[in-house]
């Protein structure tokens, strides 16, 4: 016998306070820094973070750079020396660009990640047997890196973009991101 039942769903609108709380949960990073080398690695270790998932473009490399700077390479080596695993997760569509950076860092990298969609980070976690609760995602964009991290309850860290010269569209996006995060705090 098949039981067919009417599903009764009452319409309820969210209050402005509820919407604000949801936006805060999604858009506010756990930490924010000027650059990656300002990140307190000891504090991350205290938080049981073992893995750093890094964005590439404008987080580790400007759009004009082909190779990582000595300062970035030194910081990444310091992360490894402190026991952190490093992975690249980039929306960049160039396999060559992401591969070049990953080989410089001596880590694994994923390109065409389509952040903030979650399938790429879930694939990374499944492939390398990572516990996302022990990961931090580090990037320069709220609408991609921070939302992805916060959506999956991954420790999110926002850094300022390396390259301040950007297209009108990207500039508008950064301006909106910064406005919203300041307004929601």
CSV table of C-alpha atoms in Angstrom, one decimal:
chain,number,residue,atom,x,y,z
A,1,UNK,CA,0.0,0.0,0.0
A,2,UNK,CA,1.3,3.4,-0.9
A,3,UNK,CA,0.5,6.3,1.3
A,4,UNK,CA,0.1,9.6,-0.4
A,5,UNK,CA,0.1,12.6,1.9
A,6,UNK,CA,-0.4,16.3,1.3
A,7,UNK,CA,2.7,18.3,2.3
A,8,UNK,CA,1.5,21.4,4.1
A,9,UNK,CA,4.1,24.2,3.9
A,10,UNK,CA,3.3,27.5,5.4
A,11,UNK,CA,4.9,30.5,3.9
A,12,UNK,CA,7.2,32.4,6.2
A,13,UNK,CA,9.4,35.3,5.3
A,14,UNK,CA,12.7,35.8,7.0
A,15,UNK,CA,13.1,38.9,9.1
A,16,UNK,CA,15.8,41.4,8.4
A,17,UNK,CA,17.7,40.3,11.5
A,18,UNK,CA,17.6,36.7,10.3
A,19,UNK,CA,18.9,37.7,6.8
A,20,UNK,CA,21.6,39.8,8.4
A,21,UNK,CA,22.7,36.8,10.5
A,22,UNK,CA,22.8,34.5,7.5
A,23,UNK,CA,24.9,37.1,5.6
A,24,UNK,CA,27.3,37.5,8.5
A,25,UNK,CA,27.8,33.8,8.7
A,26,UNK,CA,28.6,33.6,4.9
A,27,UNK,CA,30.4,36.9,4.2
A,28,UNK,CA,32.5,37.5,7.3
A,29,UNK,CA,35.9,35.7,7.4
A,30,UNK,CA,37.3,34.3,10.6
A,31,UNK,CA,40.4,36.4,10.1
A,32,UNK,CA,41.6,39.1,7.7
A,33,UNK,CA,45.1,40.2,6.9
A,34,UNK,CA,47.0,42.5,4.6
A,35,UNK,CA,49.1,39.6,3.1
A,36,UNK,CA,49.5,35.9,3.6
A,37,UNK,CA,52.8,36.3,5.5
A,38,UNK,CA,50.9,38.3,8.2
A,39,UNK,CA,48.9,35.1,9.1
A,40,UNK,CA,49.6,33.9,12.6
A,41,UNK,CA,50.6,30.3,12.0
A,42,UNK,CA,50.9,29.4,15.7
A,43,UNK,CA,47.3,30.5,16.2
A,44,UNK,CA,46.2,28.3,13.4
A,45,UNK,CA,48.0,25.3,14.9
A,46,UNK,CA,46.2,26.1,18.2
A,47,UNK,CA,42.9,25.9,16.3
A,48,UNK,CA,43.9,22.4,15.2
A,49,UNK,CA,44.4,23.6,11.6
A,50,UNK,CA,46.7,21.2,9.7
A,51,UNK,CA,46.0,22.1,6.1
A,52,UNK,CA,46.1,25.4,4.1
A,53,UNK,CA,44.0,25.6,1.0
A,54,UNK,CA,45.2,28.6,-0.9
A,55,UNK,CA,43.8,30.6,-3.8
A,56,UNK,CA,46.4,31.5,-6.4
A,57,UNK,CA,45.4,34.6,-8.4
A,58,UNK,CA,45.9,37.8,-6.4
A,59,UNK,CA,46.5,35.8,-3.2
A,60,UNK,CA,49.9,34.3,-4.1
A,61,UNK,CA,50.4,35.7,-7.6
A,62,UNK,CA,49.4,38.9,-9.3
A,63,UNK,CA,47.7,38.5,-12.6
A,64,UNK,CA,50.9,39.8,-14.3
A,65,UNK,CA,53.3,37.4,-12.5
A,66,UNK,CA,54.3,34.0,-13.9
A,67,UNK,CA,56.3,32.9,-10.9
A,68,UNK,CA,55.9,33.2,-7.2
A,69,UNK,CA,57.9,35.9,-5.4
A,70,UNK,CA,60.7,34.9,-3.1
A,71,UNK,CA,58.7,36.4,-0.2
A,72,UNK,CA,55.8,34.1,-1.0
A,73,UNK,CA,58.0,31.0,-1.5
A,74,UNK,CA,59.7,31.7,1.9
A,75,UNK,CA,56.3,32.0,3.6
A,76,UNK,CA,55.1,28.8,2.0
A,77,UNK,CA,58.2,27.0,3.1
A,78,UNK,CA,57.7,28.4,6.7
A,79,UNK,CA,54.2,26.9,6.5
A,80,UNK,CA,55.5,23.5,5.5
A,81,UNK,CA,58.2,23.7,8.2
A,82,UNK,CA,55.4,24.3,10.7
A,83,UNK,CA,53.8,21.1,9.6
A,84,UNK,CA,51.0,22.5,7.4
A,85,UNK,CA,50.0,20.7,4.2
A,86,UNK,CA,49.5,23.1,1.3
A,87,UNK,CA,47.1,22.8,-1.6
A,88,UNK,CA,46.1,25.3,-4.3
A,89,UNK,CA,42.5,25.7,-5.3
A,90,UNK,CA,42.1,28.2,-8.1
A,91,UNK,CA,39.3,29.4,-10.3
A,92,UNK,CA,41.9,30.1,-13.0
A,93,UNK,CA,41.2,28.1,-16.2
A,94,UNK,CA,44.9,27.8,-17.1
A,95,UNK,CA,46.1,24.4,-16.1
A,96,UNK,CA,49.7,25.5,-17.0
A,97,UNK,CA,49.6,28.5,-14.7
A,98,UNK,CA,48.3,26.5,-11.7
A,99,UNK,CA,50.7,23.6,-12.5
A,100,UNK,CA,53.7,26.0,-12.6
A,101,UNK,CA,52.8,27.5,-9.2
A,102,UNK,CA,52.1,24.1,-7.7
A,103,UNK,CA,55.5,22.8,-8.9
A,104,UNK,CA,57.2,25.8,-7.4
A,105,UNK,CA,55.5,25.2,-4.1
A,106,UNK,CA,55.8,21.4,-4.4
A,107,UNK,CA,52.2,20.9,-3.7
A,108,UNK,CA,49.0,19.7,-5.5
A,109,UNK,CA,46.9,22.2,-7.3
A,110,UNK,CA,43.4,22.3,-8.7
A,111,UNK,CA,42.4,24.6,-11.5
A,112,UNK,CA,38.9,25.6,-12.7
A,113,UNK,CA,37.6,25.1,-9.2
A,114,UNK,CA,34.5,27.2,-9.8
A,115,UNK,CA,34.4,28.6,-6.3
A,116,UNK,CA,32.2,29.2,-4.3
A,117,UNK,CA,30.6,26.0,-5.6
A,118,UNK,CA,31.6,23.3,-3.1
A,119,UNK,CA,32.4,20.3,-5.4
A,120,UNK,CA,36.0,21.2,-6.0
A,121,UNK,CA,37.0,21.5,-2.3
A,122,UNK,CA,35.0,18.3,-1.5
A,123,UNK,CA,36.8,16.5,-4.3
A,124,UNK,CA,40.2,17.8,-2.9
A,125,UNK,CA,39.2,16.6,0.6
A,126,UNK,CA,38.1,13.2,-0.7
A,127,UNK,CA,41.2,12.8,-3.0
A,128,UNK,CA,43.7,13.6,-0.2
A,129,UNK,CA,41.6,12.3,2.8
A,130,UNK,CA,41.4,15.7,4.4
A,131,UNK,CA,39.2,16.6,7.3
A,132,UNK,CA,37.7,20.0,6.3
A,133,UNK,CA,37.4,21.0,10.0
A,134,UNK,CA,41.2,21.0,10.1
A,135,UNK,CA,41.6,23.1,7.0
A,136,UNK,CA,41.8,26.8,6.4
A,137,UNK,CA,41.0,28.4,3.1
A,138,UNK,CA,42.9,31.5,2.3
A,139,UNK,CA,42.0,33.9,-0.5
A,140,UNK,CA,41.4,37.5,-1.6
A,141,UNK,CA,37.7,37.4,-2.5
A,142,UNK,CA,34.8,37.3,-0.2
A,143,UNK,CA,32.3,36.1,-2.8
A,144,UNK,CA,34.5,33.1,-3.7
A,145,UNK,CA,36.9,32.1,-1.0
A,146,UNK,CA,35.2,33.3,2.2
A,147,UNK,CA,31.7,32.1,1.1
A,148,UNK,CA,33.1,28.7,0.1
A,149,UNK,CA,34.9,28.3,3.5
A,150,UNK,CA,32.0,29.5,5.6
A,151,UNK,CA,29.5,27.5,3.7
A,152,UNK,CA,31.4,24.3,4.6
A,153,UNK,CA,32.5,25.5,8.0
A,154,UNK,CA,36.1,25.7,6.9
A,155,UNK,CA,38.2,28.3,8.7
A,156,UNK,CA,38.2,31.2,6.3
A,157,UNK,CA,41.0,33.8,6.0
A,158,UNK,CA,40.8,36.9,3.8
A,159,UNK,CA,43.8,38.7,2.5
A,160,UNK,CA,44.1,41.9,0.5
A,161,UNK,CA,44.6,41.4,-3.2
A,162,UNK,CA,48.3,41.6,-4.4
A,163,UNK,CA,47.5,43.6,-7.5
A,164,UNK,CA,45.4,46.7,-6.9
A,165,UNK,CA,45.0,47.5,-10.6
A,166,UNK,CA,42.0,45.5,-11.9
A,167,UNK,CA,39.2,45.7,-14.3
A,168,UNK,CA,36.1,47.8,-13.6
A,169,UNK,CA,34.1,44.7,-13.0
A,170,UNK,CA,36.6,43.3,-10.5
A,171,UNK,CA,37.0,46.7,-8.8
A,172,UNK,CA,33.2,46.9,-8.4
A,173,UNK,CA,33.1,43.4,-6.9
A,174,UNK,CA,35.9,44.1,-4.4
A,175,UNK,CA,34.3,47.4,-3.4
A,176,UNK,CA,30.9,45.7,-2.8
A,177,UNK,CA,32.6,42.8,-0.9
A,178,UNK,CA,34.4,45.3,1.4
A,179,UNK,CA,31.3,47.4,1.9
A,180,UNK,CA,29.2,44.4,2.9
A,181,UNK,CA,31.8,43.0,5.3
A,182,UNK,CA,32.2,46.3,7.0
A,183,UNK,CA,28.5,46.9,7.2
A,184,UNK,CA,27.8,43.4,8.6
A,185,UNK,CA,30.4,43.5,11.3
